[in-house]
Coordinates of C-alpha atoms (C1' of nucleotides) in Angstrom, one line a residue:
Chain A
M1 CA 0.0 0.0 0.1
S2 CA 2.9 2.2 -0.7
P3 CA 1.7 5.9 -1.8
T4 CA 3.7 5.8 -4.7
G5 CA 2.6 2.6 -6.0
T6 CA 0.0 1.7 -8.4
T7 CA -3.4 0.6 -6.9
T8 CA -6.1 -0.5 -9.0
R9 CA -9.4 -2.0 -8.2
F10 CA -12.4 -3.7 -9.6
A11 CA -15.7 -2.5 -8.2
P12 CA -18.4 -4.6 -9.7
S13 CA -22.2 -4.4 -8.1
P14 CA -23.4 -7.9 -7.4
T15 CA -26.6 -7.4 -9.5
G16 CA -25.9 -9.8 -12.2
E17 CA -23.1 -12.1 -13.8
L18 CA -20.1 -11.0 -15.0
H19 CA -20.0 -10.5 -18.9
L20 CA -17.3 -9.6 -21.3
G21 CA -17.3 -5.9 -20.8
N22 CA -16.7 -6.5 -17.0
A23 CA -14.3 -9.0 -17.3
R24 CA -12.1 -6.9 -19.6
T25 CA -12.3 -3.8 -17.1
A26 CA -11.2 -6.4 -14.4
L27 CA -8.3 -7.8 -16.7
F28 CA -7.0 -4.3 -17.5
N29 CA -7.1 -3.0 -13.8
W30 CA -5.4 -6.4 -12.8
L31 CA -2.7 -6.2 -15.6
L32 CA -1.9 -2.5 -14.7
A33 CA -1.5 -3.5 -11.0
R34 CA 0.5 -6.2 -11.9
R35 CA 2.8 -4.5 -14.5
D36 CA 3.5 -1.9 -11.9
G37 CA 4.0 -4.3 -8.9
G38 CA 1.0 -2.7 -7.3
R39 CA -2.0 -3.7 -5.6
F40 CA -5.3 -4.9 -7.3
L41 CA -8.4 -4.5 -4.9
L42 CA -11.8 -6.0 -5.1
R43 CA -14.8 -3.9 -3.6
I44 CA -18.3 -5.1 -3.9
E45 CA -20.5 -2.2 -4.7
D46 CA -23.7 -3.5 -3.0
T47 CA -25.3 -0.3 -1.9
D48 CA -28.5 -1.1 -3.9
A49 CA -30.0 -3.3 -1.5
E50 CA -32.9 -4.1 -3.6
R51 CA -30.8 -5.4 -6.4
S52 CA -27.8 -6.8 -5.0
K53 CA -27.7 -10.5 -4.3
P54 CA -25.0 -12.4 -2.2
E55 CA -25.1 -15.2 -4.8
F56 CA -23.9 -12.8 -7.5
T57 CA -20.9 -11.8 -5.1
Q58 CA -19.9 -15.4 -4.9
Q59 CA -20.2 -16.0 -8.7
L60 CA -18.0 -12.9 -9.3
M61 CA -15.3 -14.1 -7.0
E62 CA -15.3 -17.4 -8.9
D63 CA -15.2 -15.9 -12.2
L64 CA -12.4 -13.7 -11.2
Q65 CA -10.5 -16.6 -9.8
W66 CA -11.2 -18.6 -12.7
L67 CA -9.9 -16.0 -15.0
G68 CA -6.8 -16.1 -13.1
L69 CA -7.2 -12.5 -11.6
P70 CA -6.9 -12.9 -7.8
W71 CA -7.3 -9.7 -5.9
D72 CA -5.0 -8.4 -3.1
G73 CA -6.1 -7.9 0.5
E74 CA -9.7 -8.4 1.9
I75 CA -12.7 -7.8 -0.1
V76 CA -14.7 -4.5 0.8
A77 CA -18.4 -4.7 0.9
Q78 CA -19.8 -1.2 0.6
S79 CA -23.0 -2.4 2.6
Q80 CA -20.6 -2.7 5.7
R81 CA -19.4 0.8 5.4
G82 CA -22.4 3.0 6.6
P83 CA -20.6 4.7 9.4
V84 CA -17.8 5.7 7.1
Y85 CA -20.0 7.2 4.6
R86 CA -22.1 8.8 7.4
E87 CA -18.9 10.6 8.8
A88 CA -18.1 12.1 5.3
L89 CA -21.5 13.0 4.7
D90 CA -21.6 14.9 8.1
K91 CA -18.6 16.6 7.2
L92 CA -20.1 17.7 3.9
E93 CA -23.1 18.8 5.8
R94 CA -21.4 20.9 8.2
A95 CA -19.5 22.6 5.4
G96 CA -22.8 23.4 3.6
R97 CA -21.8 21.4 0.5
V98 CA -24.9 19.3 0.6
Y99 CA -28.6 19.9 1.6
P100 CA -31.6 17.8 2.4
C101 CA -34.0 17.7 -0.5
Y102 CA -37.5 16.7 0.3
C103 CA -38.7 16.1 -3.2
T104 CA -40.5 12.6 -3.9
P105 CA -39.4 10.4 -6.6
L106 CA -42.7 11.0 -8.3
E107 CA -42.2 14.8 -8.1
I108 CA -38.8 14.6 -9.6
E109 CA -40.0 12.1 -12.3
V110 CA -42.6 14.8 -13.1
S111 CA -40.1 17.6 -13.3
R112 CA -37.9 15.3 -15.6
K113 CA -40.6 14.6 -18.0
S114 CA -41.7 18.1 -18.5
Q115 CA -38.1 19.4 -19.0
L116 CA -37.6 16.8 -21.6
T117 CA -40.7 17.5 -23.4
S118 CA -40.0 21.3 -23.4
G119 CA -36.6 20.5 -24.8
R120 CA -34.3 21.1 -21.6
P121 CA -31.9 18.8 -20.3
P122 CA -33.7 16.8 -17.4
R123 CA -31.7 18.1 -14.2
Y124 CA -32.9 18.6 -10.7
V125 CA -34.3 22.2 -10.8
G126 CA -33.0 23.2 -7.1
T127 CA -36.4 23.2 -5.4
C128 CA -35.0 22.4 -1.9
R129 CA -31.7 24.1 -2.5
N130 CA -32.5 27.2 -0.5
L131 CA -35.0 26.3 1.9
N132 CA -35.0 27.9 5.4
D133 CA -35.4 26.0 8.7
S134 CA -39.1 26.4 8.8
E135 CA -39.5 25.4 5.5
R136 CA -37.7 22.2 6.0
A137 CA -39.8 21.7 9.2
A138 CA -42.9 21.9 7.2
K139 CA -41.6 19.4 4.9
L140 CA -40.3 17.2 7.4
A141 CA -44.0 17.4 9.1
E142 CA -45.7 16.4 6.0
G143 CA -43.9 13.1 6.4
R144 CA -41.2 13.5 3.8
K145 CA -38.0 11.7 4.0
P146 CA -35.2 13.7 2.6
T147 CA -32.2 12.9 0.6
L148 CA -29.0 14.8 0.4
R149 CA -28.0 16.4 -2.5
F150 CA -24.7 17.8 -3.5
K151 CA -24.6 21.5 -4.2
V152 CA -23.0 21.7 -7.4
P153 CA -21.1 25.2 -7.5
D154 CA -22.7 27.8 -9.8
G155 CA -20.4 28.5 -12.8
G156 CA -16.9 27.4 -12.9
R157 CA -15.8 23.9 -14.4
V158 CA -14.1 20.8 -13.9
E159 CA -11.2 19.8 -15.8
F160 CA -9.2 16.8 -15.7
V161 CA -7.0 14.6 -17.8
D162 CA -8.5 11.3 -18.8
L163 CA -6.0 8.5 -19.3
V164 CA -7.5 7.4 -22.5
H165 CA -9.2 10.4 -23.7
G166 CA -6.9 13.3 -22.7
E167 CA -8.1 16.5 -21.5
Q168 CA -11.7 16.9 -20.4
R169 CA -13.6 20.0 -19.4
F170 CA -17.3 20.1 -18.0
E171 CA -19.2 23.2 -17.2
C172 CA -20.7 22.8 -13.7
N173 CA -23.8 24.8 -15.0
D174 CA -24.5 21.7 -17.0
I175 CA -24.4 19.6 -13.8
G176 CA -27.7 19.3 -11.6
D177 CA -27.4 18.8 -8.0
F178 CA -27.3 15.3 -7.4
I179 CA -28.1 12.7 -4.8
V180 CA -25.3 11.7 -2.6
Q181 CA -27.5 9.8 0.1
R182 CA -30.8 8.1 -0.6
A183 CA -33.8 8.7 1.7
D184 CA -33.4 5.3 3.3
G185 CA -29.8 6.9 4.7
S186 CA -27.6 4.7 2.1
A187 CA -24.9 6.4 0.2
A188 CA -25.3 6.8 -3.4
F189 CA -22.9 5.6 -6.2
F190 CA -21.2 8.8 -6.9
F191 CA -20.5 9.5 -3.5
S192 CA -19.4 5.9 -2.0
N193 CA -17.6 5.0 -5.1
V194 CA -15.1 8.0 -5.1
L195 CA -14.8 8.0 -1.5
D196 CA -13.7 4.5 -1.3
D197 CA -11.4 4.7 -4.0
A198 CA -9.6 7.7 -2.1
L199 CA -9.8 6.0 1.1
S200 CA -8.3 2.9 -0.1
G201 CA -5.5 4.7 -1.9
V202 CA -6.5 3.8 -5.3
T203 CA -4.3 5.5 -7.9
T204 CA -6.0 4.6 -11.1
V205 CA -9.4 3.6 -12.1
L206 CA -9.8 2.2 -15.4
R207 CA -13.8 1.8 -15.9
G208 CA -16.3 1.8 -18.8
E209 CA -16.9 5.0 -20.8
D210 CA -20.4 5.3 -19.6
H211 CA -18.6 6.9 -16.4
L212 CA -17.0 9.7 -18.4
S213 CA -19.7 12.5 -18.1
N214 CA -20.4 11.5 -14.3
T215 CA -16.6 11.8 -13.5
P216 CA -16.9 15.6 -12.8
R217 CA -19.4 14.7 -10.2
Q218 CA -17.1 12.6 -8.5
L219 CA -14.3 15.0 -8.7
L220 CA -16.4 17.8 -7.1
I221 CA -17.2 15.3 -4.2
A222 CA -13.5 14.6 -3.8
M223 CA -12.6 18.1 -3.9
A224 CA -15.3 19.0 -1.1
L225 CA -14.0 16.3 1.0
E226 CA -10.2 17.4 0.3
L227 CA -9.4 13.8 -0.9
K228 CA -7.4 12.9 -3.7
A229 CA -9.5 11.1 -6.4
P230 CA -7.7 8.6 -8.6
T231 CA -6.6 9.2 -12.1
Y232 CA -9.5 7.8 -14.4
G233 CA -9.0 6.1 -17.6
H234 CA -12.4 5.4 -19.6
L235 CA -12.6 2.3 -21.7
S236 CA -14.5 2.4 -24.8
L237 CA -17.5 -0.2 -24.7
I238 CA -17.6 -3.4 -26.3
T239 CA -20.3 -3.7 -29.1
S240 CA -22.1 -6.3 -30.7
A241 CA -21.3 -7.2 -34.3
D242 CA -23.5 -4.8 -35.7
G243 CA -22.1 -2.0 -33.3
S244 CA -25.0 -1.9 -31.0
P245 CA -24.3 -2.2 -27.6
L246 CA -23.6 -5.8 -26.2
S247 CA -26.7 -7.3 -24.9
K248 CA -28.2 -10.6 -24.2
R249 CA -30.5 -10.2 -27.1
H250 CA -27.4 -10.3 -29.4
G251 CA -26.2 -13.4 -27.8
A252 CA -24.0 -11.9 -25.4
K253 CA -22.8 -14.4 -23.0
S254 CA -22.0 -14.2 -19.4
L255 CA -18.6 -15.5 -18.4
R256 CA -20.2 -18.5 -16.6
Q257 CA -21.7 -19.4 -20.0
L258 CA -18.6 -19.2 -21.7
R259 CA -16.8 -21.3 -18.9
E260 CA -19.6 -23.9 -19.0
Q261 CA -19.1 -24.1 -22.8
G262 CA -15.5 -25.0 -22.3
Y263 CA -13.9 -21.9 -23.3
L264 CA -10.5 -21.6 -21.5
P265 CA -9.6 -18.5 -19.3
K266 CA -6.4 -18.2 -21.5
A267 CA -8.5 -17.9 -24.6
L268 CA -10.6 -15.2 -23.0
V269 CA -7.8 -13.1 -21.3
N270 CA -5.9 -13.0 -24.8
H271 CA -8.9 -12.0 -26.6
L272 CA -9.9 -9.5 -24.2
F273 CA -6.3 -8.1 -24.0
R274 CA -6.5 -7.1 -27.7
L275 CA -9.9 -5.4 -27.5
G276 CA -9.5 -1.9 -27.2
H277 CA -5.9 -2.3 -26.4
S278 CA -3.3 -2.3 -29.1
S279 CA -0.2 -4.5 -28.9
D280 CA 2.6 -5.7 -30.8
L281 CA 2.2 -9.2 -29.3
H282 CA 0.5 -11.4 -31.3
D283 CA 1.2 -14.8 -29.4
L284 CA -0.8 -16.7 -27.1
L285 CA 0.5 -15.5 -23.7
D286 CA 0.0 -16.1 -20.0
L287 CA -1.4 -13.3 -17.6
Q288 CA 2.3 -12.4 -16.5
K289 CA 3.5 -11.7 -20.3
L290 CA 0.3 -9.9 -20.8
A291 CA 0.9 -7.8 -17.8
V292 CA 4.3 -6.9 -19.2
G293 CA 2.8 -6.0 -22.4
F294 CA 0.1 -4.0 -21.1
N295 CA 0.2 -0.4 -21.6
P296 CA -2.6 2.1 -20.8
A297 CA -1.2 4.6 -23.1
H298 CA -2.3 1.9 -25.8
L299 CA -5.9 2.0 -24.7
V300 CA -8.0 2.9 -27.8
R301 CA -10.6 5.5 -27.9
S302 CA -13.1 3.9 -30.3
P303 CA -15.7 1.2 -29.3
A304 CA -14.4 -2.2 -30.2
R305 CA -16.8 -5.0 -31.5
F306 CA -16.9 -8.4 -30.2
D307 CA -16.2 -11.1 -32.9
P308 CA -16.9 -14.5 -31.9
V309 CA -14.7 -15.7 -34.6
Q310 CA -11.6 -14.1 -33.0
L311 CA -12.5 -15.5 -29.5
E312 CA -12.5 -19.1 -31.3
V313 CA -9.2 -18.3 -32.7
W314 CA -7.9 -17.8 -29.2
Q315 CA -9.6 -20.7 -27.8
R316 CA -8.2 -23.0 -30.6
R317 CA -4.8 -22.0 -29.8
A318 CA -5.2 -22.3 -26.2
V319 CA -6.9 -25.7 -26.5
H320 CA -3.7 -26.5 -28.7
A321 CA -1.4 -25.2 -25.8
L322 CA -3.1 -27.8 -23.4
S323 CA -1.1 -30.7 -21.9
S324 CA -2.8 -34.2 -22.6
D325 CA -3.7 -34.2 -18.8
E326 CA -5.5 -30.8 -19.0
A327 CA -7.2 -31.6 -22.0
L328 CA -8.5 -34.7 -20.3
D329 CA -9.6 -32.6 -17.4
W330 CA -11.2 -30.2 -20.0
M331 CA -13.4 -32.7 -21.9
R332 CA -14.1 -35.0 -19.0
P333 CA -17.8 -33.9 -18.7
H334 CA -18.1 -35.5 -22.2
L335 CA -16.6 -38.5 -21.9
P336 CA -18.4 -41.6 -20.9
N337 CA -18.3 -42.2 -17.1
T338 CA -17.7 -45.8 -17.5
L339 CA -14.5 -45.4 -19.3
D340 CA -11.3 -46.5 -17.7
A341 CA -8.3 -44.2 -16.9
A342 CA -5.9 -45.3 -19.6
S343 CA -8.7 -45.0 -22.5
A344 CA -9.8 -41.8 -21.3
S345 CA -6.3 -40.3 -21.5
A346 CA -5.5 -42.1 -24.8
F347 CA -8.7 -40.6 -26.1
A348 CA -7.9 -37.3 -24.8
A349 CA -4.4 -37.3 -26.3
A350 CA -5.5 -38.4 -29.6
L351 CA -8.3 -36.0 -29.9
H352 CA -7.7 -32.8 -28.2
Q353 CA -5.9 -31.0 -30.9
N354 CA -8.9 -31.4 -33.0
L355 CA -11.5 -29.9 -30.8
L356 CA -12.7 -26.3 -30.3
L357 CA -15.2 -27.0 -27.2
P358 CA -15.4 -30.2 -25.1
S359 CA -18.9 -30.7 -26.7
D360 CA -17.0 -31.2 -30.0
A361 CA -15.9 -34.7 -28.3
A362 CA -19.4 -36.2 -28.6
Y363 CA -19.2 -37.4 -32.1
W364 CA -15.7 -38.9 -31.3
V365 CA -16.7 -40.7 -28.4
Q366 CA -19.4 -42.0 -30.5
V367 CA -17.1 -43.2 -33.2
V368 CA -14.4 -44.5 -30.8
F369 CA -16.5 -46.3 -28.0
G370 CA -19.9 -46.7 -29.7
E371 CA -21.7 -47.3 -33.1
L372 CA -20.5 -45.5 -36.2
P373 CA -23.0 -43.1 -37.5
E374 CA -24.5 -43.5 -41.0
H375 CA -22.1 -42.4 -44.1
D376 CA -23.2 -39.2 -45.7
A377 CA -23.6 -39.1 -49.5
E378 CA -20.1 -38.1 -50.0
G379 CA -19.0 -40.8 -47.8
M380 CA -20.9 -43.4 -49.5
E381 CA -19.4 -42.1 -53.1
L382 CA -16.0 -42.5 -51.5
I383 CA -16.7 -46.0 -50.4
N384 CA -18.3 -47.3 -53.7
V385 CA -15.4 -46.0 -55.7
A386 CA -12.9 -47.8 -53.2
G387 CA -15.0 -51.0 -53.9
P388 CA -15.7 -54.0 -51.4
A389 CA -12.2 -55.6 -52.2
F390 CA -10.5 -52.7 -50.7
F391 CA -12.3 -53.1 -47.3
E392 CA -12.1 -56.8 -47.5
A393 CA -8.2 -56.3 -47.9
A394 CA -8.4 -53.6 -44.9
A395 CA -10.5 -56.1 -42.6
A396 CA -7.9 -59.0 -43.4
A397 CA -4.9 -56.7 -42.7
I398 CA -6.2 -55.7 -39.3
R399 CA -7.2 -59.2 -38.5
T400 CA -3.4 -60.4 -39.1
H401 CA -1.6 -57.2 -37.6
G402 CA -4.0 -55.9 -35.1
I403 CA -3.7 -52.3 -34.0
D404 CA -0.3 -51.9 -35.5
W405 CA -1.3 -49.1 -38.0
K406 CA 2.1 -49.3 -39.8
A407 CA 1.8 -52.9 -40.5
V408 CA -1.8 -52.7 -41.3
T409 CA -1.4 -49.9 -43.8
T410 CA 1.6 -51.5 -45.6
A411 CA -0.3 -54.6 -45.9
I412 CA -3.3 -52.9 -47.5
R413 CA -1.1 -51.1 -49.9
E414 CA 0.6 -54.3 -50.9
Q415 CA -2.7 -56.2 -51.3
T416 CA -4.5 -53.1 -53.1
G417 CA -1.9 -51.2 -54.7
R418 CA -3.5 -48.1 -53.3
K419 CA -1.4 -45.5 -51.5
G420 CA -1.5 -42.1 -50.3
P421 CA -4.9 -40.4 -50.4
E422 CA -6.3 -43.3 -52.4
L423 CA -5.6 -45.5 -49.5
F424 CA -6.3 -43.4 -46.5
K425 CA -9.3 -41.3 -47.6
P426 CA -11.6 -44.4 -48.0
L427 CA -10.1 -46.1 -45.0
R428 CA -10.7 -42.8 -42.8
Q429 CA -14.2 -42.8 -44.1
A430 CA -15.0 -46.1 -43.2
L431 CA -13.4 -46.3 -39.9
T432 CA -14.7 -42.6 -38.6
G433 CA -17.5 -41.8 -40.7
R434 CA -15.8 -38.5 -41.8
R435 CA -13.1 -37.1 -44.1
D436 CA -11.7 -35.0 -41.6
G437 CA -10.4 -35.7 -38.0
P438 CA -7.5 -36.8 -35.8
E439 CA -4.8 -39.0 -36.9
L440 CA -5.9 -42.6 -37.7
A441 CA -3.2 -44.5 -35.8
P442 CA -4.1 -43.6 -32.4
L443 CA -7.7 -43.8 -33.2
L444 CA -7.5 -47.5 -34.3
K445 CA -5.7 -48.5 -31.1
I446 CA -8.7 -47.0 -28.8
M447 CA -11.5 -48.0 -31.2
T448 CA -10.1 -51.6 -31.0
A449 CA -9.4 -53.9 -33.8
A450 CA -12.8 -56.0 -33.5
R451 CA -14.6 -52.3 -34.0
A452 CA -12.6 -51.6 -37.0
I453 CA -13.0 -55.0 -38.7
A454 CA -16.7 -54.9 -38.2
R455 CA -16.9 -51.6 -39.9
L456 CA -14.8 -52.8 -42.7
E457 CA -16.5 -56.0 -43.1
R458 CA -19.9 -54.2 -43.2
L459 CA -18.7 -52.4 -46.3
S460 CA -16.9 -55.4 -48.0
S461 CA -20.1 -57.4 -48.0
A462 CA -22.8 -54.8 -48.2
A463 CA -21.5 -52.8 -51.0
P464 CA -22.5 -53.8 -54.7
Chain B
rG1 C1' -33.5 18.5 -26.2
rC2 C1' -28.6 19.7 -23.8
rU3 C1' -23.4 17.9 -22.7
rC4 C1' -19.8 14.2 -23.9
rC5 C1' -17.3 10.3 -26.5
rU6 C1' -16.6 7.8 -31.0
rU7 C1' -15.7 6.9 -36.7
rU8 C1' -8.6 3.5 -40.9
rC9 C1' -9.2 -3.5 -44.4
rG10 C1' -14.7 -8.5 -42.7
rU11 C1' -12.7 -8.1 -37.2
rC12 C1' -8.9 -6.2 -33.8
rU13 C1' -5.8 -2.2 -34.7
rA14 C1' -0.6 1.1 -36.3
rG15 C1' -0.7 5.8 -37.6
rA16 C1' 0.0 12.1 -33.1
rG17 C1' 1.4 17.0 -41.3
rG18 C1' 5.6 14.7 -45.6
rC19 C1' 8.8 8.1 -43.7
rC20 C1' 1.5 6.1 -46.0
rC21 C1' -1.1 5.5 -53.7
rA22 C1' -1.6 3.7 -45.5
rG23 C1' 1.7 -1.2 -41.6
rG24 C1' 0.5 -5.6 -38.6
rA25 C1' -2.5 -9.5 -36.6
rC26 C1' -6.8 -12.6 -37.3
rA27 C1' -10.5 -14.1 -40.8
rU28 C1' -10.6 -15.1 -46.0
rA29 C1' -8.6 -17.0 -51.1
rG30 C1' -4.4 -19.6 -53.7
rC31 C1' 0.1 -22.4 -53.5
rC32 C1' 3.5 -25.5 -50.6
rC33 C1' 3.9 -29.4 -46.8
rU34 C1' 0.6 -33.6 -45.6
rC35 C1' -3.6 -39.8 -45.2
rU36 C1' -7.7 -35.9 -43.9
rC37 C1' -8.6 -31.7 -40.7
rA38 C1' -5.5 -28.5 -37.8
rA39 C1' -0.6 -26.6 -37.4
rG40 C1' 3.4 -24.6 -40.3
rG41 C1' 5.5 -21.9 -44.7
rC42 C1' 4.8 -18.5 -48.9
rU43 C1' 1.6 -15.4 -51.9
rG44 C1' -2.9 -12.5 -52.7
rU45 C1' -7.8 -9.8 -52.0
rA46 C1' -9.1 -5.9 -48.8
rA47 C1' -9.7 0.4 -45.4
rC48 C1' -8.6 6.5 -44.0
rA49 C1' -17.6 8.0 -42.9
rC50 C1' -18.8 12.3 -46.1
rG51 C1' -18.2 17.7 -47.5
rG52 C1' -15.6 22.1 -47.0
rG53 C1' -11.3 24.4 -45.3
rU54 C1' -5.9 25.4 -43.5
rU55 C1' -1.2 24.0 -45.7
rC56 C1' 3.8 23.4 -50.8
rG57 C1' 1.7 18.8 -48.6
rA58 C1' -3.6 16.0 -44.4
rA59 C1' -5.6 9.4 -42.4
rU60 C1' -3.2 13.1 -39.2
rC61 C1' -5.2 20.0 -38.0
rC62 C1' -10.0 23.3 -38.1
rC63 C1' -15.3 23.7 -39.2
rG64 C1' -19.7 21.4 -40.6
rU65 C1' -22.7 16.9 -42.0
rA66 C1' -23.8 11.7 -41.3
rA67 C1' -23.9 7.4 -38.2
rG68 C1' -23.2 4.8 -33.6
rG69 C1' -22.7 5.2 -28.3
rA70 C1' -22.9 7.4 -23.4
rG71 C1' -24.6 10.6 -19.4
rC72 C1' -28.3 14.2 -17.7
rG73 C1' -31.6 8.4 -12.0
rC74 C1' -33.3 7.8 -4.3
rC75 C1' -28.7 2.2 -11.1
rA76 C1' -24.2 1.4 -10.8

RNA sequence: GCUCCUUUCGUCUAGAGGCCCAGGACAUAGCCCUCUCAAGGCUGUAACACGGGUUCGAAUCCCGUAAGGAGCGCCA
């Protein structure tokens, strides 16, 4: 927690599942802290009692762990920090920087609507800004529960340098007095968020661009509290393929869904690393290397589209990088649970380079351990061209040489005179029902000679 | 409506006035390798949103337009 070191944080609200946008924000903050040898904090912004759910907090933690982004120190939950906020709010109240507002949500809503229809910005009009004591007493007597609003200075401007967008300037007159404490006494986002950042020594905040125009409010609060606000960097949003906001309607997947589908964390972080962040690094890298290569100066200002095809590229590379043991764990859910350990690992070793997702293993489980699916038209064509004699020779070869692939293919070649693709294509089709797939040698070994012979014999007798 | 952000190949991006008739990666096409697929190697197709300025010179600066996005919440 050295004052000179970088401290970043991820501050999600537990109101839903982590999605790609969130995950990228977490990743970038983590990377920055790691790169600088600093700290990465996790704070749960659960001040909205209505929508916050403990199970989401749990899920959040699991997702971060799974991605490989552990946080430093204790998790801070804002719901536990009422007294801290109370104290700071008192300070602002004594300094006359905030005032009680007795307007009801309904009144505010009506005001907003009428402003909007008359073409004006929907801002708080300041009804309660200059109430005297007796007016306040009267409002209170009506049974109104006040909120606390921050008194935005008349005139003046707020200037700051955004890490990715550069110099920013906002007029105070464009900002309405905003709520810092709700009627139920809880602290509102603008307030608790910046206060906690300052109090926990956060130096840099990388967050979504949707916060950019809210930043002046938070800076105003920090100034009133005489606290040092972090340096902000606003990340452009991730959009769908058509440029619209990433949403479930567009098939946006939560991290949990991606994980359940079998996407590897390494694939995800490598893809996210390059979304909205440019880098010369084009290889599949681990988090340590990504941290070294991360540079906030290379954060991109324009929105990035999420392209599932690019994710698949990283997934393929991540899958390729798996060891056989890791591959086995990865595809385990799709293997028959009756399988013995040796067969399972032989299967994983033979197959894993050919899969993108574990569910892709299903077909090959069927081929290796079960019945062969029907040959398709193109496959039948291939089989007919090869002719029954070919398969008879193949079956005979396996009968005498067993699963010794080299001996088997040599025998078939000598017997039929076929070689190269002429030899292997029909063989592959007959044995696997497909024209593509993993190497045949290990496949034969695990599918057993008996199964192979049966498949070949069927074609030698059934074909015309 | 007001304020703010954004706009380079299909996608992610490099580019901060001449080094750019725009570079890289992925995708895609072709070839090589190969029993197939994948991997690998080589080659190719492909972009500065539009319109005005400023300048000897603009993807880069200025002004408009268009398109997309965000904020203006007792949501975060």
